[in-house]
PDB file of C-alpha atoms and ligand atoms in Angstrom:
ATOM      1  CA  UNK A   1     -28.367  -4.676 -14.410  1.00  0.00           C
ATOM      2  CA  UNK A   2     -28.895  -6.502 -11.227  1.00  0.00           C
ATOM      3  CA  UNK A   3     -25.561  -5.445  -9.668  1.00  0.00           C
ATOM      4  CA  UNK A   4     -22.622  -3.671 -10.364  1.00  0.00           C
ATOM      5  CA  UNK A   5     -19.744  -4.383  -8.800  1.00  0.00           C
ATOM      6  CA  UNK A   6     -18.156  -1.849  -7.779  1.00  0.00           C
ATOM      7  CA  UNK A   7     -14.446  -2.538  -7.672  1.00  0.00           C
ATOM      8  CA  UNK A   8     -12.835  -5.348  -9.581  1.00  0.00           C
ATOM      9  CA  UNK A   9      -9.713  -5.700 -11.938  1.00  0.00           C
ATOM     10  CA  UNK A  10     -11.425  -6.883 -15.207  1.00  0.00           C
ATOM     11  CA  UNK A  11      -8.146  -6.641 -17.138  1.00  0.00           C
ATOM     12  CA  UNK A  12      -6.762  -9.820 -15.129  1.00  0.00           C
ATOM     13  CA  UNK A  13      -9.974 -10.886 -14.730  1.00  0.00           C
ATOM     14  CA  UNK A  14     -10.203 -10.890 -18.396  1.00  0.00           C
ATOM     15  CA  UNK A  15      -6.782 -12.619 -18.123  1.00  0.00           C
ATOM     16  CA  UNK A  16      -6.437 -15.069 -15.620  1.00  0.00           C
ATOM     17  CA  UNK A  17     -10.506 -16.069 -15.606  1.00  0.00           C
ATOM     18  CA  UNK A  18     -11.816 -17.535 -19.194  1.00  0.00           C
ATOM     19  CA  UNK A  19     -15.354 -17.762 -17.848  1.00  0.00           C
ATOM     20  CA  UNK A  20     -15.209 -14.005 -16.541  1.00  0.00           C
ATOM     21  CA  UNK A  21     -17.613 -12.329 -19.017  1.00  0.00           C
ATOM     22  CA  UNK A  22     -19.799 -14.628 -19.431  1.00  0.00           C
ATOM     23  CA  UNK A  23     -20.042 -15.104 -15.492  1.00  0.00           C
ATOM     24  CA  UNK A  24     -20.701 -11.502 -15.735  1.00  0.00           C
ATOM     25  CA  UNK A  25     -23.135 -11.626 -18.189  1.00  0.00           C
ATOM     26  CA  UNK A  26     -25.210 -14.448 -16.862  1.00  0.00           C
ATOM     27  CA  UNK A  27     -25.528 -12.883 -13.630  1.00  0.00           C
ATOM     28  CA  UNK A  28     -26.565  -9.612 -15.418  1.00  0.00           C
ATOM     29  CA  UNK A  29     -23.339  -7.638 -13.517  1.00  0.00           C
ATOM     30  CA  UNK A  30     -22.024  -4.740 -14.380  1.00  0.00           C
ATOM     31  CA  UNK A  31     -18.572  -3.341 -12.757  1.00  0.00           C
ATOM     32  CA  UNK A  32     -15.842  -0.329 -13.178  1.00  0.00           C
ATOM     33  CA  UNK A  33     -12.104  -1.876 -13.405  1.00  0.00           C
ATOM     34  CA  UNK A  34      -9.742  -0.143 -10.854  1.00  0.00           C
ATOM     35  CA  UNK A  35      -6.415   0.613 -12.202  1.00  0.00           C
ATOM     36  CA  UNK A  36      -3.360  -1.668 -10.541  1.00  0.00           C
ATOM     37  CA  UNK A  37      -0.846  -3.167 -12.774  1.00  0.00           C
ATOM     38  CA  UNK A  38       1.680  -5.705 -11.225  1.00  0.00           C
ATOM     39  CA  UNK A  39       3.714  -4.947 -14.544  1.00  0.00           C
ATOM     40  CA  UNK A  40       4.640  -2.018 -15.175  1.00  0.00           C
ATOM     41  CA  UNK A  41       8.261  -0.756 -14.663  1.00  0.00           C
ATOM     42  CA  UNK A  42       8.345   3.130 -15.903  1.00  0.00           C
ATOM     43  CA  UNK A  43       5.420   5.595 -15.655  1.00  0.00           C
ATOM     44  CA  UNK A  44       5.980   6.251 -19.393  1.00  0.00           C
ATOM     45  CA  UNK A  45       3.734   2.400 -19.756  1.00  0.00           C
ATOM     46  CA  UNK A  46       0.698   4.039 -17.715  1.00  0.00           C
ATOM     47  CA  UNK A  47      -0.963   5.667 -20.969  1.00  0.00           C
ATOM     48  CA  UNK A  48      -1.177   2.628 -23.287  1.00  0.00           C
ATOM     49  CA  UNK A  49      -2.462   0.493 -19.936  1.00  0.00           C
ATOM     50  CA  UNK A  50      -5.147   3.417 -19.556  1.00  0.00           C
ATOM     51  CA  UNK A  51      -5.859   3.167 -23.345  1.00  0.00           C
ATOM     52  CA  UNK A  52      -6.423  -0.854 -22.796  1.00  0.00           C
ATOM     53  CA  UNK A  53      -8.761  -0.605 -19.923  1.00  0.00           C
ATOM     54  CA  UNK A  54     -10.462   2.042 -22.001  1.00  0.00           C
ATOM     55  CA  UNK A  55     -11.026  -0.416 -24.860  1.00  0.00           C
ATOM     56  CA  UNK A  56     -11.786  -3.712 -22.927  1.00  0.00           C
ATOM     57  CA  UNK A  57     -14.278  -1.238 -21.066  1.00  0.00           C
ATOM     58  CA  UNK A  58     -16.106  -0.402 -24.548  1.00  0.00           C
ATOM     59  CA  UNK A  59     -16.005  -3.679 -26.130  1.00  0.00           C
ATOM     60  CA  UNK A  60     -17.040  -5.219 -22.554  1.00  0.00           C
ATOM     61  CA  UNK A  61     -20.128  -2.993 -23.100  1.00  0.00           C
ATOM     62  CA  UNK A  62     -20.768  -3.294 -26.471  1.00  0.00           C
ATOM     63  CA  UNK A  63     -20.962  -7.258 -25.260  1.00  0.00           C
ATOM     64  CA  UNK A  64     -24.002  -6.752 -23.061  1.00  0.00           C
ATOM     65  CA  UNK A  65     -21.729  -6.371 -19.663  1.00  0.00           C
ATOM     66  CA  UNK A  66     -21.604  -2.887 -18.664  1.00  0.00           C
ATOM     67  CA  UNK A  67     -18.124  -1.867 -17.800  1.00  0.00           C
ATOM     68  CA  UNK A  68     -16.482   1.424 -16.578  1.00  0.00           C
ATOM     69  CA  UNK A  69     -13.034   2.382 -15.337  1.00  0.00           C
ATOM     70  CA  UNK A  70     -11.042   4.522 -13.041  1.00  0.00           C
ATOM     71  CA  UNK A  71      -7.245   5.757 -14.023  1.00  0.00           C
ATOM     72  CA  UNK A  72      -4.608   6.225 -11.399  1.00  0.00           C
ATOM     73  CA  UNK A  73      -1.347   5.135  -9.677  1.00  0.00           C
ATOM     74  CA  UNK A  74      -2.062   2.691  -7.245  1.00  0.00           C
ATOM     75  CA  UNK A  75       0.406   2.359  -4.218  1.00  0.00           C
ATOM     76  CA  UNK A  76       1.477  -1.216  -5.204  1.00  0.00           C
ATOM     77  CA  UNK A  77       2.135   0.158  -8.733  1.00  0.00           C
ATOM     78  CA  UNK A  78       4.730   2.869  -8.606  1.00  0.00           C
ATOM     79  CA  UNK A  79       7.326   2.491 -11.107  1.00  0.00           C
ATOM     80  CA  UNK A  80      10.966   2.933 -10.124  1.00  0.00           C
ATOM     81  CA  UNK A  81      11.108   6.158 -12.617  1.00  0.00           C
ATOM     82  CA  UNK A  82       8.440   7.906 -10.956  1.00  0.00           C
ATOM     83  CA  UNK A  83      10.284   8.091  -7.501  1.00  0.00           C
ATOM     84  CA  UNK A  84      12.916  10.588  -8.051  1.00  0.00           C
ATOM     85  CA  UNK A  85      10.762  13.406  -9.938  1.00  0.00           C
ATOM     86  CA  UNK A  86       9.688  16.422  -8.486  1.00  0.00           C
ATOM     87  CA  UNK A  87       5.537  16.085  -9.782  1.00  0.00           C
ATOM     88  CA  UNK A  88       3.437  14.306 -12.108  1.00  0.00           C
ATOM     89  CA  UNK A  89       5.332  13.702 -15.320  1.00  0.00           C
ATOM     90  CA  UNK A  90       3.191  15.508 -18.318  1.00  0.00           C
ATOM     91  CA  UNK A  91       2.920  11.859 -19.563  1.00  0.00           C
ATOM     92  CA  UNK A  92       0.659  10.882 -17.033  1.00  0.00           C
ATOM     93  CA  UNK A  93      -1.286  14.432 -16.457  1.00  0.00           C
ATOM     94  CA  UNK A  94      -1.748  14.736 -20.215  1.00  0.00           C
ATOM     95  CA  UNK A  95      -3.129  10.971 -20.316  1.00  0.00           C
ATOM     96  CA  UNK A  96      -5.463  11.602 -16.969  1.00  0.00           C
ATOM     97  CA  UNK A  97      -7.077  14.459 -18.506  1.00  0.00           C
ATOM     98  CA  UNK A  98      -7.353  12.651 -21.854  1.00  0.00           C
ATOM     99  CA  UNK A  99      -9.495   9.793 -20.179  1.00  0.00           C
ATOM    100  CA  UNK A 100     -11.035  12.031 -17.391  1.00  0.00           C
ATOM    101  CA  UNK A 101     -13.370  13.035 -20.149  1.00  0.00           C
ATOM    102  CA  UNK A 102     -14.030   9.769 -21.027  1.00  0.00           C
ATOM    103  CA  UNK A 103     -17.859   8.849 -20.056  1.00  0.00           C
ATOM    104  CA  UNK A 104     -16.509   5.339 -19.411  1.00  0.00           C
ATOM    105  CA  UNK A 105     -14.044   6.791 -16.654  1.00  0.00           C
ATOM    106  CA  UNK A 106     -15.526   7.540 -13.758  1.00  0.00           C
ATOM    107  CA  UNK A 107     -12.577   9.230 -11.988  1.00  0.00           C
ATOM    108  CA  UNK A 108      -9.381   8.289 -10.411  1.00  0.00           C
ATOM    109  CA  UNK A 109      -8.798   4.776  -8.775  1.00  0.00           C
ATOM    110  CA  UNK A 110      -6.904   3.033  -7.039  1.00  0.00           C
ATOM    111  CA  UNK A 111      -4.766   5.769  -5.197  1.00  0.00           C
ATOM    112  CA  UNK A 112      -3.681   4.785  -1.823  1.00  0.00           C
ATOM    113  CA  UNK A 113      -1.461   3.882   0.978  1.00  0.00           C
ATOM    114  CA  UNK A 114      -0.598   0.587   1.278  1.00  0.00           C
ATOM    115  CA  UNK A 115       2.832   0.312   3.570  1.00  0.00           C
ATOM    116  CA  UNK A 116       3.345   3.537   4.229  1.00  0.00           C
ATOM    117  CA  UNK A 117       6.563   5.018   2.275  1.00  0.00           C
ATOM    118  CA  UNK A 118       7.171   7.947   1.212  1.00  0.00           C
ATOM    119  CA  UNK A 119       7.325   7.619  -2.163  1.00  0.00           C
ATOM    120  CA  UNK A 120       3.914   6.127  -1.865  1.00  0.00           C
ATOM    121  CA  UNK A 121       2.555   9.258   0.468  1.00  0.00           C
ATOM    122  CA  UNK A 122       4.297  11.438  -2.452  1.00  0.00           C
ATOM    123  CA  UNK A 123       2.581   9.598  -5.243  1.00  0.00           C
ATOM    124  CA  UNK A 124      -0.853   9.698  -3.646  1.00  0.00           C
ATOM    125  CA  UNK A 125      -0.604  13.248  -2.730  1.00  0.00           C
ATOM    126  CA  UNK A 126       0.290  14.271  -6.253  1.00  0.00           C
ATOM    127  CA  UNK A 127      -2.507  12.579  -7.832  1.00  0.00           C
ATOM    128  CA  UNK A 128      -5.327  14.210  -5.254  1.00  0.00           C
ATOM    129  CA  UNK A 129      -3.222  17.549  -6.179  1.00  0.00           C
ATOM    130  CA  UNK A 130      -4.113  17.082  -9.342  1.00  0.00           C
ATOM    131  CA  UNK A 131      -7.708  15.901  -8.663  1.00  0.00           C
ATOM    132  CA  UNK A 132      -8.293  19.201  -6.769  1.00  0.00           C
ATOM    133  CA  UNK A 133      -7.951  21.128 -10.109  1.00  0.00           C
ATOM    134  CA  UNK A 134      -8.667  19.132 -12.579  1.00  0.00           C
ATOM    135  CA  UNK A 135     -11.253  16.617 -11.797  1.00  0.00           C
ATOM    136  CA  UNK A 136     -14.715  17.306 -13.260  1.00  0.00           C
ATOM    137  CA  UNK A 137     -17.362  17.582 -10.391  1.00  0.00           C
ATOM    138  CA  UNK A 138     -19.043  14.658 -11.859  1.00  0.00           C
ATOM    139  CA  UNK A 139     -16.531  12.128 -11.432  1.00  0.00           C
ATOM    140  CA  UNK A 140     -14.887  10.396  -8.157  1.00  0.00           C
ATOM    141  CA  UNK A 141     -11.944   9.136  -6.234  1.00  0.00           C
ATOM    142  CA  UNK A 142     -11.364   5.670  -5.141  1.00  0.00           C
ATOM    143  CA  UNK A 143      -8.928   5.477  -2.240  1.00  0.00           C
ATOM    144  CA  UNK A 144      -7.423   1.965  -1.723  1.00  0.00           C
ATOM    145  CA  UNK A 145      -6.645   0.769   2.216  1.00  0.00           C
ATOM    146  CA  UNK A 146      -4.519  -2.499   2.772  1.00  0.00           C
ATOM    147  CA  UNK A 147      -5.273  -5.853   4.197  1.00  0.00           C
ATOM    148  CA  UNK A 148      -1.722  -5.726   6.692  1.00  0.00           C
ATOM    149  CA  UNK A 149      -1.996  -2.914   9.206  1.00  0.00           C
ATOM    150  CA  UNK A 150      -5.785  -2.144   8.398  1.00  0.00           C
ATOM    151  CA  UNK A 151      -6.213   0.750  11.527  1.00  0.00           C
ATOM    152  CA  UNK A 152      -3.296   2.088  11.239  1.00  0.00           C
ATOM    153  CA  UNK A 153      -2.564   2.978   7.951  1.00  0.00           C
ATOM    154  CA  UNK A 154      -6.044   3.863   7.127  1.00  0.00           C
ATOM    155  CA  UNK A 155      -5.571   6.659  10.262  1.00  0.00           C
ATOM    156  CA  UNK A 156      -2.722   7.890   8.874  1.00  0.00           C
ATOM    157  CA  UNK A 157      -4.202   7.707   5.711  1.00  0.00           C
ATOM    158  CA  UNK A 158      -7.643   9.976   6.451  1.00  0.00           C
ATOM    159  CA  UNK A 159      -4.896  12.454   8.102  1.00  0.00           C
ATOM    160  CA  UNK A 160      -3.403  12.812   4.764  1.00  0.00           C
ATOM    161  CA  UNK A 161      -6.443  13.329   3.116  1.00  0.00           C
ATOM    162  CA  UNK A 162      -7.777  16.288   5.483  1.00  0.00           C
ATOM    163  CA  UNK A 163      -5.451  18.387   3.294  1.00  0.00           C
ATOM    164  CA  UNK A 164      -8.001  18.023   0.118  1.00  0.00           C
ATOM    165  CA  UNK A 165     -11.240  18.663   1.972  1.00  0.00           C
ATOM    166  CA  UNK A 166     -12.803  20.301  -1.072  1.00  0.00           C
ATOM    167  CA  UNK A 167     -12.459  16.649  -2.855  1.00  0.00           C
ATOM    168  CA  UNK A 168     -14.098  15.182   0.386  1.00  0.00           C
ATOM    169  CA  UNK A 169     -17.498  14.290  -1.311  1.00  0.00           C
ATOM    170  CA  UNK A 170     -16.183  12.331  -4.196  1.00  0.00           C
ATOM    171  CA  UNK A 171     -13.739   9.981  -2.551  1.00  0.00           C
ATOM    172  CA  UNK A 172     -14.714   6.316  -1.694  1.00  0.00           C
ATOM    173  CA  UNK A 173     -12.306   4.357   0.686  1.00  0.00           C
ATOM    174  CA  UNK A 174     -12.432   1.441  -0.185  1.00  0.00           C
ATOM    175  CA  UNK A 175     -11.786  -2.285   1.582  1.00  0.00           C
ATOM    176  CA  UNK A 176     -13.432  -0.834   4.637  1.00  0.00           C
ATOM    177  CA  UNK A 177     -13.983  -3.434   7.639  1.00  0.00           C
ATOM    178  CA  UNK A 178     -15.947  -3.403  10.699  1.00  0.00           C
ATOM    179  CA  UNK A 179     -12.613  -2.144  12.364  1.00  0.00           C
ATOM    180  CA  UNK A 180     -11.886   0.918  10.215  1.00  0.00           C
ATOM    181  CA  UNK A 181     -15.740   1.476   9.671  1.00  0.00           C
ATOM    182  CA  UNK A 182     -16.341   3.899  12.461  1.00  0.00           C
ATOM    183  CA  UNK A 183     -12.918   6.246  11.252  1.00  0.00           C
ATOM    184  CA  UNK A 184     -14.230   6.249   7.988  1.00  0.00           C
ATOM    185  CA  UNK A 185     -17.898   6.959   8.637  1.00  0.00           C
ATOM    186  CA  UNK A 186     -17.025   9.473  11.354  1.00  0.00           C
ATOM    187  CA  UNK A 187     -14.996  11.716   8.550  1.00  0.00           C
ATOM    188  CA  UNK A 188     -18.472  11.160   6.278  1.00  0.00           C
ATOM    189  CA  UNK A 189     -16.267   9.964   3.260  1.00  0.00           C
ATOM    190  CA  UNK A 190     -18.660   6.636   1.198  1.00  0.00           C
ATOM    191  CA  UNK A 191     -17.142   3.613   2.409  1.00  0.00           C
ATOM    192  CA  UNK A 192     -16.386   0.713  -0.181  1.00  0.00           C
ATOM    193  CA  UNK A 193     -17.012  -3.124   1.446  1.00  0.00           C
ATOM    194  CA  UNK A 194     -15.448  -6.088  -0.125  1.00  0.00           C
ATOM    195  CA  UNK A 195     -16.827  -9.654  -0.180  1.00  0.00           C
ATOM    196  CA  UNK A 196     -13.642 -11.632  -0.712  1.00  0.00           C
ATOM    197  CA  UNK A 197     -11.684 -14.264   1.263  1.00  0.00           C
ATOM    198  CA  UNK A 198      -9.131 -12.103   3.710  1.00  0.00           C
ATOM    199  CA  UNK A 199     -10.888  -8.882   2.946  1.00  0.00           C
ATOM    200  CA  UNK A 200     -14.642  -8.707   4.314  1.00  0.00           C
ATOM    201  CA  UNK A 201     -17.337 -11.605   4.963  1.00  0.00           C
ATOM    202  CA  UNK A 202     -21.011 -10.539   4.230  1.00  0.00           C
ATOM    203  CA  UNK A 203     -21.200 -11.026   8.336  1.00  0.00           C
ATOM    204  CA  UNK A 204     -19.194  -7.885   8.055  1.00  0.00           C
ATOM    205  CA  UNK A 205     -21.414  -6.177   6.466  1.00  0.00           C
ATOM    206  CA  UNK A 206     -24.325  -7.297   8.261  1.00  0.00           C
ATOM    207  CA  UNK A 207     -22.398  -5.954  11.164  1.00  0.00           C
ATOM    208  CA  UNK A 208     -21.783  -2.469  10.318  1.00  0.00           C
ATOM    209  CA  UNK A 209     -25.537  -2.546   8.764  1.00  0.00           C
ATOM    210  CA  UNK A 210     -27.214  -3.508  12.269  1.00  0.00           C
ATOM    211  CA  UNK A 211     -24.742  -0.697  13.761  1.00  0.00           C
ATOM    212  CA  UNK A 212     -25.389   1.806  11.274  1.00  0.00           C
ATOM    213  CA  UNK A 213     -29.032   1.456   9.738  1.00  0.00           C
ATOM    214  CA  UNK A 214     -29.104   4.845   8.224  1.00  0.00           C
ATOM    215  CA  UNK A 215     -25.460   4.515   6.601  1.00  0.00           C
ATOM    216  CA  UNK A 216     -27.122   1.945   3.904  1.00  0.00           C
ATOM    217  CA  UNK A 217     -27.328   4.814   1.333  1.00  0.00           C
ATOM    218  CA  UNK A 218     -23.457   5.633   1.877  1.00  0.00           C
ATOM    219  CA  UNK A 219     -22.368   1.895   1.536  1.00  0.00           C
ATOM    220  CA  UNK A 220     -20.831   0.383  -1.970  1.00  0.00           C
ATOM    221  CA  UNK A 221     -20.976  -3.759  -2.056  1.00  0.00           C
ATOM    222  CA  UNK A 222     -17.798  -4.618  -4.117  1.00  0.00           C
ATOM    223  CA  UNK A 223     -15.596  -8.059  -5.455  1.00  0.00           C
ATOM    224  CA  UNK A 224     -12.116  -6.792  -5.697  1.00  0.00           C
ATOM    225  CA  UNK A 225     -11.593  -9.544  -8.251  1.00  0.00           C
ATOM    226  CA  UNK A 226      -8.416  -9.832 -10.161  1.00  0.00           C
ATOM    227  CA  UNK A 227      -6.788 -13.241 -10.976  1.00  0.00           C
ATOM    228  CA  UNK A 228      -9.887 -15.016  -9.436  1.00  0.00           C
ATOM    229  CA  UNK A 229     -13.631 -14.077  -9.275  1.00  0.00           C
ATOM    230  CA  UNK A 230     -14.602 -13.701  -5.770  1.00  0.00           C
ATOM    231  CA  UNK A 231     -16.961 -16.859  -4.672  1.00  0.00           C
ATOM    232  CA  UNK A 232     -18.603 -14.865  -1.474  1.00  0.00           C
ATOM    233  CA  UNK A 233     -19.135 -11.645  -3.409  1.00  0.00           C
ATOM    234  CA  UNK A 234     -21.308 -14.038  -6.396  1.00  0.00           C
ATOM    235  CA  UNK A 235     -23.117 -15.451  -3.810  1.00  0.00           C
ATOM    236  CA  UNK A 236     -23.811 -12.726  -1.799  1.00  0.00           C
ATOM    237  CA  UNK A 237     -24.993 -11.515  -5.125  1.00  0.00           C
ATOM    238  CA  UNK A 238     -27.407 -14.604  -5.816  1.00  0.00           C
ATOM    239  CA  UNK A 239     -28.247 -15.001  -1.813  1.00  0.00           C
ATOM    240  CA  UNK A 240     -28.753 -12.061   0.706  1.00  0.00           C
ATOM    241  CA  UNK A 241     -31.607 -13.681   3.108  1.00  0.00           C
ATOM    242  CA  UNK A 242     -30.776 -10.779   5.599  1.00  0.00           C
ATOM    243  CA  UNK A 243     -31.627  -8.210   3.456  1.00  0.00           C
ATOM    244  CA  UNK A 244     -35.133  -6.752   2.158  1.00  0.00           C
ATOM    245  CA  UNK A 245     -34.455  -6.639  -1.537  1.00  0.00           C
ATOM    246  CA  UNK A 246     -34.485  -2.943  -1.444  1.00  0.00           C
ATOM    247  CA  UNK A 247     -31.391  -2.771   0.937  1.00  0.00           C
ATOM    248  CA  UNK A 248     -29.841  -4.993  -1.094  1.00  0.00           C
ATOM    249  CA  UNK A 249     -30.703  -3.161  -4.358  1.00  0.00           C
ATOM    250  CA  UNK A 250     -29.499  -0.305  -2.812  1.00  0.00           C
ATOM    251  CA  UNK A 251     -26.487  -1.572  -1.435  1.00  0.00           C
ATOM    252  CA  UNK A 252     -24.925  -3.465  -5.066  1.00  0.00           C
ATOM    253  CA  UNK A 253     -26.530  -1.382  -7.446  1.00  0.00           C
ATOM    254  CA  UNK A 254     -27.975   1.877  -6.229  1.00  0.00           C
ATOM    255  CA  UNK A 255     -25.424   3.383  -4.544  1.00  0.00           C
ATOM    256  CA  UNK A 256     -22.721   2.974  -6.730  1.00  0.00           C
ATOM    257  CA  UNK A 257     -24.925   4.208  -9.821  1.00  0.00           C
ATOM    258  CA  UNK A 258     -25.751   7.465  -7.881  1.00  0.00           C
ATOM    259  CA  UNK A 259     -22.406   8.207  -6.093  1.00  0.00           C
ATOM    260  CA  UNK A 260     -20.297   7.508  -9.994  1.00  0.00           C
ATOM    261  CA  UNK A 261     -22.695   9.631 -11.831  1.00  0.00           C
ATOM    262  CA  UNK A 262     -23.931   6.678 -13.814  1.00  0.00           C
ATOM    263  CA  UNK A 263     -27.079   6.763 -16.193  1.00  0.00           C
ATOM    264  CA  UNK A 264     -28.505   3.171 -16.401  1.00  0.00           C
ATOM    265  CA  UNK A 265     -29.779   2.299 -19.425  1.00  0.00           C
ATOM    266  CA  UNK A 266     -31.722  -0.719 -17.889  1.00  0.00           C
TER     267      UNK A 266
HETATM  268 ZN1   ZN B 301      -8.379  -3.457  -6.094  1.00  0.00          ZN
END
């Protein structure tokens, strides 16, 4: 594997994107498929959508392209049918701890904040209740920030999460930008960067890189693609002049393969 990218939607990749696997394949890229479903309308849909990413994960990697997964709610997802309970329905705890043991899922992903509501606060603080006592110490949490609001709601955000310190070590926030980089850094949490249009250039990355040197080991290089493959992650991929090889190595493969517990087979 040459990289593995480390957040992308490969369900509407799979989707929207004919060439996807092959893309993937060519490039020798691996990747592990956030959850985020602009579909569903009742919570009692998340299993069989967990089951699916579970399969297209297997027979992704049965097909030479290494694929993993993470379950969860993500902000932009909550059904209307969730809102009004009182916890995590038994439909979705009994289907997290089904796939938690899953070698293909890595852990929980995308929870989040996105606006700001409630019902999202609510929903994100159930699942990392849950995470506190049931998630294996192997496996990780990917936290989602948004593109609108960036500093804010990623403050208010790491505020929320100083309530789960014990799962401190295996979250990732992801979509991190040379504006929230210092916040994130400064709690010690792994910091996800994406090379997309609107989200992060790799200029961004060079940034934080010449600011923080020694944070290179605690950085994950990511796509974020979903109804498009991202053009500046591919060719960030193919050309990284700035970097010695190793840094780059350690930045798109590396680090993700040590902080998600993965065993690579090549
Ligand atoms: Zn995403």
């Amino acid at each position: 594997m040459r990289a593995l990218d480390s957040h992308c939607h490969a369900d509407m990749l799979f989707r929207f994107v004919p060439d996807f696997l092959r893309e993937y394949r060519e490039k020798a890229l691996g990747g592990i498929t956030w959850s985020y479903n602009e579909e569903i309308l009742s919570f009692r849909q998340y299993p069989a959508y967990w089951d699916g990413l579970s399969s297209l994960c297997n027979r992704f990697t049965e097909e030479g392209v290494p694929f993993f997964y993470l379950v969860g709610i993500h902000p932009r997802s909550i059904p209307e049918d969730i809102i009004g309970l009182k916890k995590l329905p038994s439909e979705i705890t009994d289907a997290l701890t089904k796939h938690i043991e899953n070698p293909l899922c890595l852990g929980l992903g995308e929870l989040g904040i996105d606006v700001n509501t409630p019902e999202e606060e609510r929903i994100f603080r159930w699942q990392l209740e849950w995470a506190e006592t049931n998630l294996p110490k192997r496996k990780r949490v990917g936290v989602h920030t948004p593109r609108q609001n960036k500093e804010r709601i990623t403050e208010k955000l790491l505020r929320f999460l100083e309530d789960y310190e014990p799962l401190h070590p295996f979250i990732i926030i992801d979509h991190v930008t040379p504006t929230t980089y210092d916040m994130v850094y400064g709690e010690g949490y792994m910091a996800g960067i994406t090379l997309q249009k609107g989200k992060s250039a790799p200029q961004d990355l060079y940034k934080i890189l010449e600011q923080y040197p020694q944070r290179v080991k605690a950085i994950l290089v990511n796509s974020d693609g979903a109804k498009d493959l991202s053009q500046p992650y591919l060719e960030w991929v193919e050309r990284h002049e700035k970097l010695e090889e190793e840094q780059f190595v350690t930045l798109a493969l590396k680090n993700a393969l040590e902080f998600f517990n993965i065993q690579s087979s090549e």
